mmCIF file of C-alpha atoms in Angstrom:
data_model
loop_
_atom_site.group_PDB
_atom_site.id
_atom_site.type_symbol
_atom_site.label_atom_id
_atom_site.label_comp_id
_atom_site.label_asym_id
_atom_site.label_seq_id
_atom_site.Cartn_x
_atom_site.Cartn_y
_atom_site.Cartn_z
ATOM 1 C CA UNK A 1132 -10.947 11.531 -25.805
ATOM 2 C CA UNK A 1133 -11.384 14.414 -23.648
ATOM 3 C CA UNK A 1134 -14.476 15.630 -22.143
ATOM 4 C CA UNK A 1135 -15.422 19.056 -21.587
ATOM 5 C CA UNK A 1136 -15.874 20.307 -18.239
ATOM 6 C CA UNK A 1137 -19.647 21.397 -17.262
ATOM 7 C CA UNK A 1138 -19.112 25.294 -16.559
ATOM 8 C CA UNK A 1139 -19.005 25.681 -12.507
ATOM 9 C CA UNK A 1140 -18.695 21.750 -11.672
ATOM 10 C CA UNK A 1141 -16.414 20.133 -9.768
ATOM 11 C CA UNK A 1142 -14.326 19.088 -12.788
ATOM 12 C CA UNK A 1143 -14.377 22.369 -13.661
ATOM 13 C CA UNK A 1144 -12.921 23.998 -10.697
ATOM 14 C CA UNK A 1145 -10.297 21.430 -10.352
ATOM 15 C CA UNK A 1146 -9.121 22.203 -14.061
ATOM 16 C CA UNK A 1147 -9.108 25.727 -13.443
ATOM 17 C CA UNK A 1148 -6.462 25.182 -10.491
ATOM 18 C CA UNK A 1149 -2.923 25.916 -10.601
ATOM 19 C CA UNK A 1150 -0.878 22.647 -10.553
ATOM 20 C CA UNK A 1151 1.462 22.075 -7.024
ATOM 21 C CA UNK A 1152 4.895 21.866 -7.673
ATOM 22 C CA UNK A 1153 7.128 21.282 -4.802
ATOM 23 C CA UNK A 1154 11.198 22.257 -4.757
ATOM 24 C CA UNK A 1155 12.867 19.964 -2.040
ATOM 25 C CA UNK A 1156 16.463 19.965 -1.299
ATOM 26 C CA UNK A 1157 19.014 16.824 -1.579
ATOM 27 C CA UNK A 1158 18.210 16.603 2.457
ATOM 28 C CA UNK A 1159 14.807 16.622 2.426
ATOM 29 C CA UNK A 1160 14.744 13.967 -0.830
ATOM 30 C CA UNK A 1161 17.056 11.774 1.534
ATOM 31 C CA UNK A 1162 14.619 12.091 4.182
ATOM 32 C CA UNK A 1163 11.920 10.867 2.153
ATOM 33 C CA UNK A 1164 13.140 8.418 0.347
ATOM 34 C CA UNK A 1165 14.320 6.815 3.939
ATOM 35 C CA UNK A 1166 10.731 7.304 5.322
ATOM 36 C CA UNK A 1167 9.424 5.597 2.415
ATOM 37 C CA UNK A 1168 11.135 2.380 3.159
ATOM 38 C CA UNK A 1169 13.864 3.598 0.162
ATOM 39 C CA UNK A 1170 17.440 3.587 1.304
ATOM 40 C CA UNK A 1171 18.856 7.125 0.467
ATOM 41 C CA UNK A 1172 21.851 5.380 -1.996
ATOM 42 C CA UNK A 1173 19.413 4.089 -4.177
ATOM 43 C CA UNK A 1174 20.859 0.453 -2.741
ATOM 44 C CA UNK A 1175 16.989 -1.080 -2.791
ATOM 45 C CA UNK A 1176 14.322 -1.514 -0.045
ATOM 46 C CA UNK A 1177 15.294 -2.139 3.306
ATOM 47 C CA UNK A 1178 14.570 -5.403 5.197
ATOM 48 C CA UNK A 1179 11.579 -6.063 6.200
ATOM 49 C CA UNK A 1180 10.340 -5.680 10.039
ATOM 50 C CA UNK A 1181 10.369 -8.788 11.713
ATOM 51 C CA UNK A 1182 6.883 -9.766 12.725
ATOM 52 C CA UNK A 1183 6.459 -10.209 8.790
ATOM 53 C CA UNK A 1184 8.864 -13.091 8.942
ATOM 54 C CA UNK A 1185 6.039 -15.209 10.068
ATOM 55 C CA UNK A 1186 4.323 -14.455 7.280
ATOM 56 C CA UNK A 1187 4.694 -17.244 4.365
ATOM 57 C CA UNK A 1188 5.082 -15.601 0.970
ATOM 58 C CA UNK A 1189 1.536 -16.279 0.010
ATOM 59 C CA UNK A 1190 0.460 -14.656 3.169
ATOM 60 C CA UNK A 1191 2.612 -11.110 2.028
ATOM 61 C CA UNK A 1192 1.378 -11.681 -1.232
ATOM 62 C CA UNK A 1193 -2.487 -11.350 0.021
ATOM 63 C CA UNK A 1194 -1.584 -8.706 2.628
ATOM 64 C CA UNK A 1195 -0.033 -6.620 -0.442
ATOM 65 C CA UNK A 1196 -2.983 -6.998 -1.821
ATOM 66 C CA UNK A 1197 -5.494 -6.707 1.066
ATOM 67 C CA UNK A 1198 -3.677 -3.261 1.634
ATOM 68 C CA UNK A 1199 -5.024 -2.192 -1.847
ATOM 69 C CA UNK A 1200 -8.191 -2.549 -1.132
ATOM 70 C CA UNK A 1201 -8.698 -5.479 -2.878
ATOM 71 C CA UNK A 1202 -11.360 -7.728 -1.520
ATOM 72 C CA UNK A 1203 -11.455 -11.561 -1.206
ATOM 73 C CA UNK A 1204 -13.052 -12.277 -4.296
ATOM 74 C CA UNK A 1205 -10.496 -10.018 -6.449
ATOM 75 C CA UNK A 1206 -7.603 -11.717 -4.478
ATOM 76 C CA UNK A 1207 -8.958 -15.144 -5.572
ATOM 77 C CA UNK A 1208 -8.831 -13.928 -9.150
ATOM 78 C CA UNK A 1209 -5.695 -12.388 -9.284
ATOM 79 C CA UNK A 1210 -3.532 -15.362 -7.558
ATOM 80 C CA UNK A 1211 -6.055 -18.527 -8.864
ATOM 81 C CA UNK A 1212 -7.217 -19.056 -5.781
ATOM 82 C CA UNK A 1213 -10.670 -19.618 -4.514
ATOM 83 C CA UNK A 1214 -12.214 -17.253 -2.071
ATOM 84 C CA UNK A 1215 -11.989 -19.662 0.611
ATOM 85 C CA UNK A 1216 -8.431 -20.154 0.370
ATOM 86 C CA UNK A 1217 -8.206 -16.622 0.398
ATOM 87 C CA UNK A 1218 -10.379 -15.978 3.797
ATOM 88 C CA UNK A 1219 -8.001 -18.801 5.319
ATOM 89 C CA UNK A 1220 -4.743 -16.529 4.192
ATOM 90 C CA UNK A 1221 -6.549 -13.637 5.367
ATOM 91 C CA UNK A 1222 -7.404 -15.320 8.739
ATOM 92 C CA UNK A 1223 -3.814 -16.446 9.301
ATOM 93 C CA UNK A 1224 -2.173 -12.880 8.405
ATOM 94 C CA UNK A 1225 -4.250 -11.588 11.087
ATOM 95 C CA UNK A 1226 -3.527 -13.834 13.798
ATOM 96 C CA UNK A 1227 0.196 -14.230 12.813
ATOM 97 C CA UNK A 1228 0.409 -10.274 13.389
ATOM 98 C CA UNK A 1229 -1.958 -10.122 16.301
ATOM 99 C CA UNK A 1230 -4.461 -8.002 14.400
ATOM 100 C CA UNK A 1231 -8.353 -7.493 14.641
ATOM 101 C CA UNK A 1232 -9.049 -6.808 11.322
ATOM 102 C CA UNK A 1233 -8.362 -5.803 7.716
ATOM 103 C CA UNK A 1234 -8.321 -2.001 8.537
ATOM 104 C CA UNK A 1235 -5.628 -2.976 11.311
ATOM 105 C CA UNK A 1236 -4.050 -5.140 8.221
ATOM 106 C CA UNK A 1237 -3.645 -2.399 5.930
ATOM 107 C CA UNK A 1238 -1.887 0.122 8.433
ATOM 108 C CA UNK A 1239 0.161 -2.480 9.419
ATOM 109 C CA UNK A 1240 1.286 -3.103 5.548
ATOM 110 C CA UNK A 1241 1.946 0.826 5.109
ATOM 111 C CA UNK A 1242 3.315 1.579 8.555
ATOM 112 C CA UNK A 1243 5.821 -1.659 8.187
ATOM 113 C CA UNK A 1244 7.007 -0.368 4.705
ATOM 114 C CA UNK A 1245 5.578 -3.589 3.121
ATOM 115 C CA UNK A 1246 3.582 -1.272 0.766
ATOM 116 C CA UNK A 1247 5.187 2.190 0.211
ATOM 117 C CA UNK A 1248 2.334 4.609 -1.460
ATOM 118 C CA UNK A 1249 3.303 5.737 -5.063
#
């Protein structure tokens, strides 16, 4: 189903824009892949930072979910846990990593390359 954009609307203005095309050479692509946490040779992701080794597998899963912007209730539903259990996991993630709040946890997840933007 296609919805027609109202003339002068935001959708109409975006629809008329020229698509962005990037032409990157071989070295630029390798640099980006390395920066995003993937090895240029395609052999898989790099090892996680030492700080993340302090977390259990469940805490890593919760941190990944936090990084996507999921609420405690959404994480609980996805992992078949109670909201109280998720709150406990969130508190332990913050304590183990020495973080103040969820925002810092999300930044940490991206900077540590636990979560890679798509």
